[in-house]
Coordinates of C-alpha atoms and ligand atoms in Angstrom, one line a residue:
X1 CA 0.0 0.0 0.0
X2 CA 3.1 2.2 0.1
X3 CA 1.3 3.6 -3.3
X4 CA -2.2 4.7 -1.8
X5 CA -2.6 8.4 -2.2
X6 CA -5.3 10.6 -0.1
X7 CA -8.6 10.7 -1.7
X8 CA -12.4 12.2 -1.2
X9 CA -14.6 9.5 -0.3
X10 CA -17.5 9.4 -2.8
X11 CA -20.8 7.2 -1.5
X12 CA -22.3 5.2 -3.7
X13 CA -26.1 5.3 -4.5
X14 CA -27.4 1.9 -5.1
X15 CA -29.9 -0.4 -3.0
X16 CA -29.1 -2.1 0.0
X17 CA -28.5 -5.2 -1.4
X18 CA -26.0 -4.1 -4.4
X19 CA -24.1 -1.6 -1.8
X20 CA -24.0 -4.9 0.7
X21 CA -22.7 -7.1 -2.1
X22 CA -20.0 -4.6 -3.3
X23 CA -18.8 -3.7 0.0
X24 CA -18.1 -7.5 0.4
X25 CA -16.3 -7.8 -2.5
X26 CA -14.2 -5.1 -1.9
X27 CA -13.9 -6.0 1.7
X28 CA -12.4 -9.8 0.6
X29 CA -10.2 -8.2 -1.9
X30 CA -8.4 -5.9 0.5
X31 CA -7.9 -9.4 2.9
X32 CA -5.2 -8.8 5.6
X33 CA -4.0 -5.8 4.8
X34 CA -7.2 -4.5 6.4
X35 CA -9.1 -5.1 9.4
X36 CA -12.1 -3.8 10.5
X37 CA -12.6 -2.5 14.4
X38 CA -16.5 -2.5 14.8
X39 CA -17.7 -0.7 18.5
X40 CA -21.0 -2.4 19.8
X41 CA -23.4 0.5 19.3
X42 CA -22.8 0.5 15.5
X43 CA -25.9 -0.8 13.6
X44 CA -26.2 -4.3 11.3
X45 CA -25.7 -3.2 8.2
X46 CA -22.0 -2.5 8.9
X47 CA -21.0 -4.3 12.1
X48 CA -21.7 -7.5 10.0
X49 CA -18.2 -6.3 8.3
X50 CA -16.1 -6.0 11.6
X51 CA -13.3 -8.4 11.9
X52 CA -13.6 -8.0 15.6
X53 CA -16.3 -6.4 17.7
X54 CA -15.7 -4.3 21.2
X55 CA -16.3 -2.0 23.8
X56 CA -13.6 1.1 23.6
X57 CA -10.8 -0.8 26.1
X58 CA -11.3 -3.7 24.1
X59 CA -11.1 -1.6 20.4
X60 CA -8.4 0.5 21.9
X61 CA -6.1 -3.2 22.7
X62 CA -6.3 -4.7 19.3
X63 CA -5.6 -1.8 17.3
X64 CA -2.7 -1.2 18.8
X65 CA -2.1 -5.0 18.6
X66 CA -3.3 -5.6 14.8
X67 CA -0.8 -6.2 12.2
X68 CA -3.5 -4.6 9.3
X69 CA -1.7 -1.9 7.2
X70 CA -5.2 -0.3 6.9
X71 CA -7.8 -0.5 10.1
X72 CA -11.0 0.8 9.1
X73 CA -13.2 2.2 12.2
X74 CA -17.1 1.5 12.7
X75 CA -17.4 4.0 15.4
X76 CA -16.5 7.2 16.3
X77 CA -14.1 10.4 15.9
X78 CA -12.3 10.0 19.2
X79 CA -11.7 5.9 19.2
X80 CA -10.2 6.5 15.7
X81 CA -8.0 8.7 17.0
X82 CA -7.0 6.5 19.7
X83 CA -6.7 3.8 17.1
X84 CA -4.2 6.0 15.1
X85 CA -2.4 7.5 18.0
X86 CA -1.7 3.8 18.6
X87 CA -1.0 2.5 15.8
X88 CA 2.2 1.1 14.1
X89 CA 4.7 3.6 11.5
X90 CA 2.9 2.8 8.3
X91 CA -0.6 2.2 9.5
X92 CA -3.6 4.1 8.4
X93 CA -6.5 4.5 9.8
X94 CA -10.2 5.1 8.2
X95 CA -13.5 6.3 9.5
X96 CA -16.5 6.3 6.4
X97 CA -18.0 9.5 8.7
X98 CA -15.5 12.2 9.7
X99 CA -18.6 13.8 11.5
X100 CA -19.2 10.7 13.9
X101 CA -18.0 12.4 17.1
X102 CA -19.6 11.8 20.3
X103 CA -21.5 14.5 22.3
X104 CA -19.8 13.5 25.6
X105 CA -15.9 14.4 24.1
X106 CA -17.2 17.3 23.3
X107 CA -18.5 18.9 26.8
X108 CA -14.8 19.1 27.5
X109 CA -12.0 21.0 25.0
X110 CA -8.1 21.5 26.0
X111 CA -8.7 25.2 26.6
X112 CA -11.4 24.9 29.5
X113 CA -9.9 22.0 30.8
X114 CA -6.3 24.2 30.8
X115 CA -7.4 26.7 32.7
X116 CA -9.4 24.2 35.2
X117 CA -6.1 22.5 36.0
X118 CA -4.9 26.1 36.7
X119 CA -6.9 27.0 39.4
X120 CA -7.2 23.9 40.8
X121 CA -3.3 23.9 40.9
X122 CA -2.9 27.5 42.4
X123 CA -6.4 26.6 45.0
X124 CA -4.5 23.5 46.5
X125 CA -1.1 24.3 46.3
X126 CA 1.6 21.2 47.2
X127 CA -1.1 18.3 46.3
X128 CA -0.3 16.4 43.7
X129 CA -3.6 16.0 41.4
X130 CA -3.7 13.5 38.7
X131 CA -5.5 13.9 35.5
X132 CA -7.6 11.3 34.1
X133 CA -9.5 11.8 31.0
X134 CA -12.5 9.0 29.6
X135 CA -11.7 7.5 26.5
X136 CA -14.6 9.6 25.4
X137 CA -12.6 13.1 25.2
X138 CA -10.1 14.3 22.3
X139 CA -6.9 13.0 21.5
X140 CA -5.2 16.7 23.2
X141 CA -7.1 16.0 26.1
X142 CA -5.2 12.6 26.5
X143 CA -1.9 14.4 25.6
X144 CA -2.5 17.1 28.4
X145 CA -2.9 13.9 30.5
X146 CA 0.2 12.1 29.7
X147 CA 1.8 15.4 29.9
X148 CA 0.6 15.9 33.4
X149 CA 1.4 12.4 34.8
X150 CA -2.1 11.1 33.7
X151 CA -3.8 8.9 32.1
X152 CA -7.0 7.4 30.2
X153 CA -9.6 5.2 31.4
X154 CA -13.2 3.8 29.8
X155 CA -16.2 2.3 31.0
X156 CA -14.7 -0.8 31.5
X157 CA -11.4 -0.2 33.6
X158 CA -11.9 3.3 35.2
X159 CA -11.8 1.8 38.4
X160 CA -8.1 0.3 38.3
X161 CA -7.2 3.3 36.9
X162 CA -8.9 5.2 39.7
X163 CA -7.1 2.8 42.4
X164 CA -4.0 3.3 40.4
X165 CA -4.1 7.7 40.0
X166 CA -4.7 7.6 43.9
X167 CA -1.9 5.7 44.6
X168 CA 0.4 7.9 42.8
X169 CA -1.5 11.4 43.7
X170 CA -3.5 13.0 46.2
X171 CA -6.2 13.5 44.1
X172 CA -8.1 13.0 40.6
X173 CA -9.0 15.5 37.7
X174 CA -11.9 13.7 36.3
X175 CA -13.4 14.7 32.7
X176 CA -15.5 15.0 30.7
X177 CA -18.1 12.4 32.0
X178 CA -19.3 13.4 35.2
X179 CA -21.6 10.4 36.2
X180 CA -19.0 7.7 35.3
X181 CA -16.8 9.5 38.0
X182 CA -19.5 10.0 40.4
X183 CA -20.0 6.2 40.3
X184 CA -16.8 4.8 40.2
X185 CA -16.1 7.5 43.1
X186 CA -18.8 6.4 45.1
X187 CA -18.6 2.7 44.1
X188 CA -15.0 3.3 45.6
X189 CA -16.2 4.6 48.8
X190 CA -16.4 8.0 48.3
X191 CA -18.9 10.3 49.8
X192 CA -21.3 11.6 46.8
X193 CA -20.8 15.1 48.7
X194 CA -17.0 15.0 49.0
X195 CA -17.4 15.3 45.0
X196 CA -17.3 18.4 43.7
X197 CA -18.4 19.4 39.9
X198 CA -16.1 21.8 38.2
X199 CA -18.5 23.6 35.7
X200 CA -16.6 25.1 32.8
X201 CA -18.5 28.2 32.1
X202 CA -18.6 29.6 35.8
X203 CA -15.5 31.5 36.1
X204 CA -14.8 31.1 39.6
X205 CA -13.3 27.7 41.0
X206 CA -15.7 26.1 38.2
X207 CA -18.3 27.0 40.7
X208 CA -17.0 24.7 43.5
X209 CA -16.2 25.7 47.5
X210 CA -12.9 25.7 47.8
X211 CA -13.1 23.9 50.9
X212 CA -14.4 21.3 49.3
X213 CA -12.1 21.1 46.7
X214 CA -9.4 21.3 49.7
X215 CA -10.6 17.8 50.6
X216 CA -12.1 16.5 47.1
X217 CA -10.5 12.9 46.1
X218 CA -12.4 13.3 43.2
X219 CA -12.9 16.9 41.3
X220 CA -16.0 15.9 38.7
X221 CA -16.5 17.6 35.4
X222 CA -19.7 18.7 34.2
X223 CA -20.3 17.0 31.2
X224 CA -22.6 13.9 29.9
X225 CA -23.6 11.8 27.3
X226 CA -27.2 12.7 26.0
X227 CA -28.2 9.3 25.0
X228 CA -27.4 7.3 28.8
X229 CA -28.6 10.8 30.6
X230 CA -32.2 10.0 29.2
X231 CA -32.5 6.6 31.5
X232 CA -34.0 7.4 35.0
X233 CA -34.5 5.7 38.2
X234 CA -37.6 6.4 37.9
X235 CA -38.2 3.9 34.8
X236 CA -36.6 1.8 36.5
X237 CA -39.1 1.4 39.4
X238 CA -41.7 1.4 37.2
X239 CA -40.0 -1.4 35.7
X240 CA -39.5 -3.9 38.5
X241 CA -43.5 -2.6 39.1
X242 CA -44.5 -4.1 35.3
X243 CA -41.9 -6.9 35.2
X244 CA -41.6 -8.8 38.2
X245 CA -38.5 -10.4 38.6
X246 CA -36.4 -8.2 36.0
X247 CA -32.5 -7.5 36.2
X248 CA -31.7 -4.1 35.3
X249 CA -29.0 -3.5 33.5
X250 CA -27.4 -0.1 32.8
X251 CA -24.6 1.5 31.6
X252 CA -22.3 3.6 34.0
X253 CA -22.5 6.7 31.7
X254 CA -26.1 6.7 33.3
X255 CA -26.6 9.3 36.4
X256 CA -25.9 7.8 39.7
X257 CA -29.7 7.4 41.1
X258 CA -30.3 5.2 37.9
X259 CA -27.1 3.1 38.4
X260 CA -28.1 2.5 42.3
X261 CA -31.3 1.8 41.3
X262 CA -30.4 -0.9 38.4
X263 CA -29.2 -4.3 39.7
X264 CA -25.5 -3.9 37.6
X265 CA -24.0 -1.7 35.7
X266 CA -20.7 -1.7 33.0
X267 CA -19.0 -1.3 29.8
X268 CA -21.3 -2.7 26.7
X269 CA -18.8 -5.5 26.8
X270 CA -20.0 -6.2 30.3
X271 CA -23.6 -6.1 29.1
X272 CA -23.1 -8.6 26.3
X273 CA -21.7 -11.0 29.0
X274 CA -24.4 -10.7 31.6
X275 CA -27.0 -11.5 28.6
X276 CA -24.8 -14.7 27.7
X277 CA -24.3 -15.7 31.4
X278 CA -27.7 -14.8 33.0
X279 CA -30.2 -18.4 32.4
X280 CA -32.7 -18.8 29.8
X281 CA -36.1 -17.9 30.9
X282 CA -35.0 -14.5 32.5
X283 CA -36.2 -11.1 31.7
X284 CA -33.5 -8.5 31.2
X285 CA -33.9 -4.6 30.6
X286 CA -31.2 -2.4 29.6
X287 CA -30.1 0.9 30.0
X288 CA -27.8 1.8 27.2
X289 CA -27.8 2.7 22.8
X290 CA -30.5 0.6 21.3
X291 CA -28.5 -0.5 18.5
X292 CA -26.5 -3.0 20.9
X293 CA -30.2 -3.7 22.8
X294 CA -32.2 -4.9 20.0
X295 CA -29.3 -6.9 18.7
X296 CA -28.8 -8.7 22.1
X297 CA -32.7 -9.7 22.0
X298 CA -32.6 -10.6 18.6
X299 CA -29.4 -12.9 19.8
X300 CA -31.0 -14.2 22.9
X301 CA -34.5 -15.8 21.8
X302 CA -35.0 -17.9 24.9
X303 CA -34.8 -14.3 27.4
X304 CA -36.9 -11.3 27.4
X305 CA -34.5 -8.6 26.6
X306 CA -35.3 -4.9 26.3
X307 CA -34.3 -1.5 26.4
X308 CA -35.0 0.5 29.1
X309 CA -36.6 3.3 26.9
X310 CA -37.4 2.7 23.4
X311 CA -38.5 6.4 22.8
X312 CA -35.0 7.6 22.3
X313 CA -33.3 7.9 19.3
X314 CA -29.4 5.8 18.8
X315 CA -27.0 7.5 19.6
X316 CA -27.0 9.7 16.3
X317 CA -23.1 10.0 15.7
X318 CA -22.6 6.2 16.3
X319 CA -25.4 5.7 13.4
X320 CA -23.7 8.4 10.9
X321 CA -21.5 5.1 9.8
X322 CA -24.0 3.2 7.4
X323 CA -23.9 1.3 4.4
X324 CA -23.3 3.6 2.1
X325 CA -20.4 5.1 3.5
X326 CA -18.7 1.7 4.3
X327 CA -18.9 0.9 0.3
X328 CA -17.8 3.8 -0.5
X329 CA -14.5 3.6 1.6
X330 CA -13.9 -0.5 0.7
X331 CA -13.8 0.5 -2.8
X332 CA -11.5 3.4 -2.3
X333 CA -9.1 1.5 0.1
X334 CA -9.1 -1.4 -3.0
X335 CA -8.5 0.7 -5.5
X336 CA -5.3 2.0 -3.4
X337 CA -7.1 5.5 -2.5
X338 CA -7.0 6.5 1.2
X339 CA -10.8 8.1 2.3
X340 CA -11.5 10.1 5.5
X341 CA -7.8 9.6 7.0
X342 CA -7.7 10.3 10.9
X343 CA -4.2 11.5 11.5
X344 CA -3.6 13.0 14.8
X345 CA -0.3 15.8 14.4
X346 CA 2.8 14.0 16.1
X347 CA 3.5 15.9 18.5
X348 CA -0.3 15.3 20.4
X349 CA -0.3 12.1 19.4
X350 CA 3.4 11.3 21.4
X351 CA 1.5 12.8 24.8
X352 CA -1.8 10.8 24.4
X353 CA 0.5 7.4 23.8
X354 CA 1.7 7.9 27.1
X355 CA -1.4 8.3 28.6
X356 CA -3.1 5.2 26.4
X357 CA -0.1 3.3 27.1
X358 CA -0.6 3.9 31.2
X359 CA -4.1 2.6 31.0
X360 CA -3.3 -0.5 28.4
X361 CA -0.4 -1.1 30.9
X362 CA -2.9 -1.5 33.5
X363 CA -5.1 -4.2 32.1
Ligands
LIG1 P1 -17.9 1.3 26.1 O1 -16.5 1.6 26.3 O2 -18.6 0.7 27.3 O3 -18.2 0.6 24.8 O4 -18.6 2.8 25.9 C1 -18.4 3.6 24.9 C2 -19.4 4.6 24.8 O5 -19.3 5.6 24.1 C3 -20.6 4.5 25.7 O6 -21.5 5.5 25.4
LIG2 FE1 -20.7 9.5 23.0 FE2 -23.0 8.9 24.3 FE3 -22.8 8.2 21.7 FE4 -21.3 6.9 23.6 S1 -23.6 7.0 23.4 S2 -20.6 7.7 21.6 S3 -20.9 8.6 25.0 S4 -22.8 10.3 22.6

């Protein structure tokens, strides 16, 4: 591939069946020197074409692992990045929607968060606070991490990392998801009301008392995802009230009265596994994108499986990755053209590896 040149991407009109049938042939053509990372909220007509299949921690490990020349990315803006920041001299990296970015990364941008670390350095002067960014955030938030003796977590090992930032620090810089850290906080121990929420557009300490900062072993961010923000404890009672006998199963993006009301909460990769573990027979609902719910019922016909709240759309950037788009970036990578490149500049990209590699270090 030391021939492929940059190129548009142009999408293909054609029906569902011809666009499905092309992609495959283009797909097989390209054989190892691509594979294809799929992330578990992405919907059928493309995560059929996913070599592998994966919550972010999971999709972060083998890209950096994969031998591909090419990795093409169902998912969005910010795991591509990872996936390129990652990746091997000589890899390339491809996402068929330069657009799919994720409303949580963007509650939190390097300039906010720069001047948050700021105050919080000159309010508590000798502590040493560690900076941990979700896997959710841009890649120059995970540089300013590994810059700052941080690191990256996701959904499915914030808690080590949380163990491992207090062991070196006296405290943790949390962002941009502030319910994950509320709930790995207080799933830690932590006093809900030991937590304060730094809110970016109040000038002043963020709008927290700087006594409680004094004290915080958690500063929160305000920011959230809008799809997980929608479930509610309330549904949830109204759940057990309608379904006798139901586990609740929620995402820990969700606030924290949802998550203590559920019966477990985790990464998607979790989920999948409590739907394959729990017997046949039981009824499960679940809190979380309903592209991964409605193919884990469709998967599981001997259990009753549902989403918590089928009145929400998918998560809208997840779904920008269709059919269409996919074809259109096959036939470009096979005929040696390089579509919708995600290239993070060097000198971010060496500061987030050290912040990806501290979390991949940790298991
Ligand atoms: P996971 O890492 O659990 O797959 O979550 C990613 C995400 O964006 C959830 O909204
Ligand atoms: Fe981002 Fe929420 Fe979509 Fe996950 S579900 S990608 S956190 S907007």
């Amino acid at each position: 591939m030391s021939t492929a040149v940059a190129c548009e991407l142009t999408i293909p009109e054609a029906p569902s069946e011809e666009l499905r049938r092309r992609a495959w042939e283009a797909r097989e053509a390209l054989g190892d020197q691509l594979i294809v990372l799929g992330h578990h909220y992405q919907k059928d007509e493309v995560i059929e074409f996913a070599d592998v299949t994966g919550d972010s921690f999971k999709l972060a490990k083998l890209g950096a692992e994969a031998e591909a020349e090419l990795v093409l990315f169902l998912g969005v803006y910010f795991m591509a990045e990872s996936a390129d920041v990652l990746a091997r001299p000589g890899q390339t990296v491809v996402l068929p929607d330069l657009s799919a970015g994720c409303h949580l990364a963007e509650c939190a941008d390097i300039y906010t968060v720069r001047d948050a670390w700021e105050q919080i350095s000159g309010a508590l002067p000798g502590k040493r606070i560690i900076p941990l960014t979700y896997m959710n955030s841009d890649a120059v938030l995970k540089a300013f991490c590994g810059e700052n003796g941080g690191a990256v977590c996701t959904s499915g090992n914030a808690r080590t990392v949380f163990e491992w930032a207090l062991a070196e620090g006296d405290a943790i810089f949390f962002f941009p998801d502030e319910h994950l850290g509320r709930n790995i906080a207080c799933d830690m121990g932590f006093e809900d009301a030991s937590l304060p929420v730094w809110n970016p557009r109040l000038a002043e300490l963020g709008g927290a008392r700087r006594e409680l900062l004094a004290d915080a072993p958690v500063i929160l961010w305000k920011g959230f995802c809008n799809v997980h923000t929608n479930f509610t404890a309330e549904q949830v009672k109204r759940h057990r009230e309608d379904h006798p006998g139901v586990r609740v199963i929620v995402h820990p993006e969700c606030p924290r009265p949802t998550v203590l009301a559920a019966d477990e909460s985790g990464s998607t990769e979790y989920i999948i596994r409590r739907c394959n573990e729990l017997p046949a027979g039981s009824t499960i609902s679940i809190g979380t994108d309903l592209n991964l719910v409605y193919r884990l019922r469709d998967a599981h016909p001997a259990k009753t499986i549902f989403p918590m709240l089928d009145t929400i759309c998918p998560c809208v950037t997840m779904n920008r990755i269709d059919l269409p788009k996919l074809t259109g970036c096959l036939e470009a990578l096979e005929s040696g053209g390089l579509p919708n490149v995600v290239s993070v500049d060097e000198e971010v990209a060496e500061w987030a590896r050290v912040a990806l590699d501290r979390m991949l270090a940790l298991g």
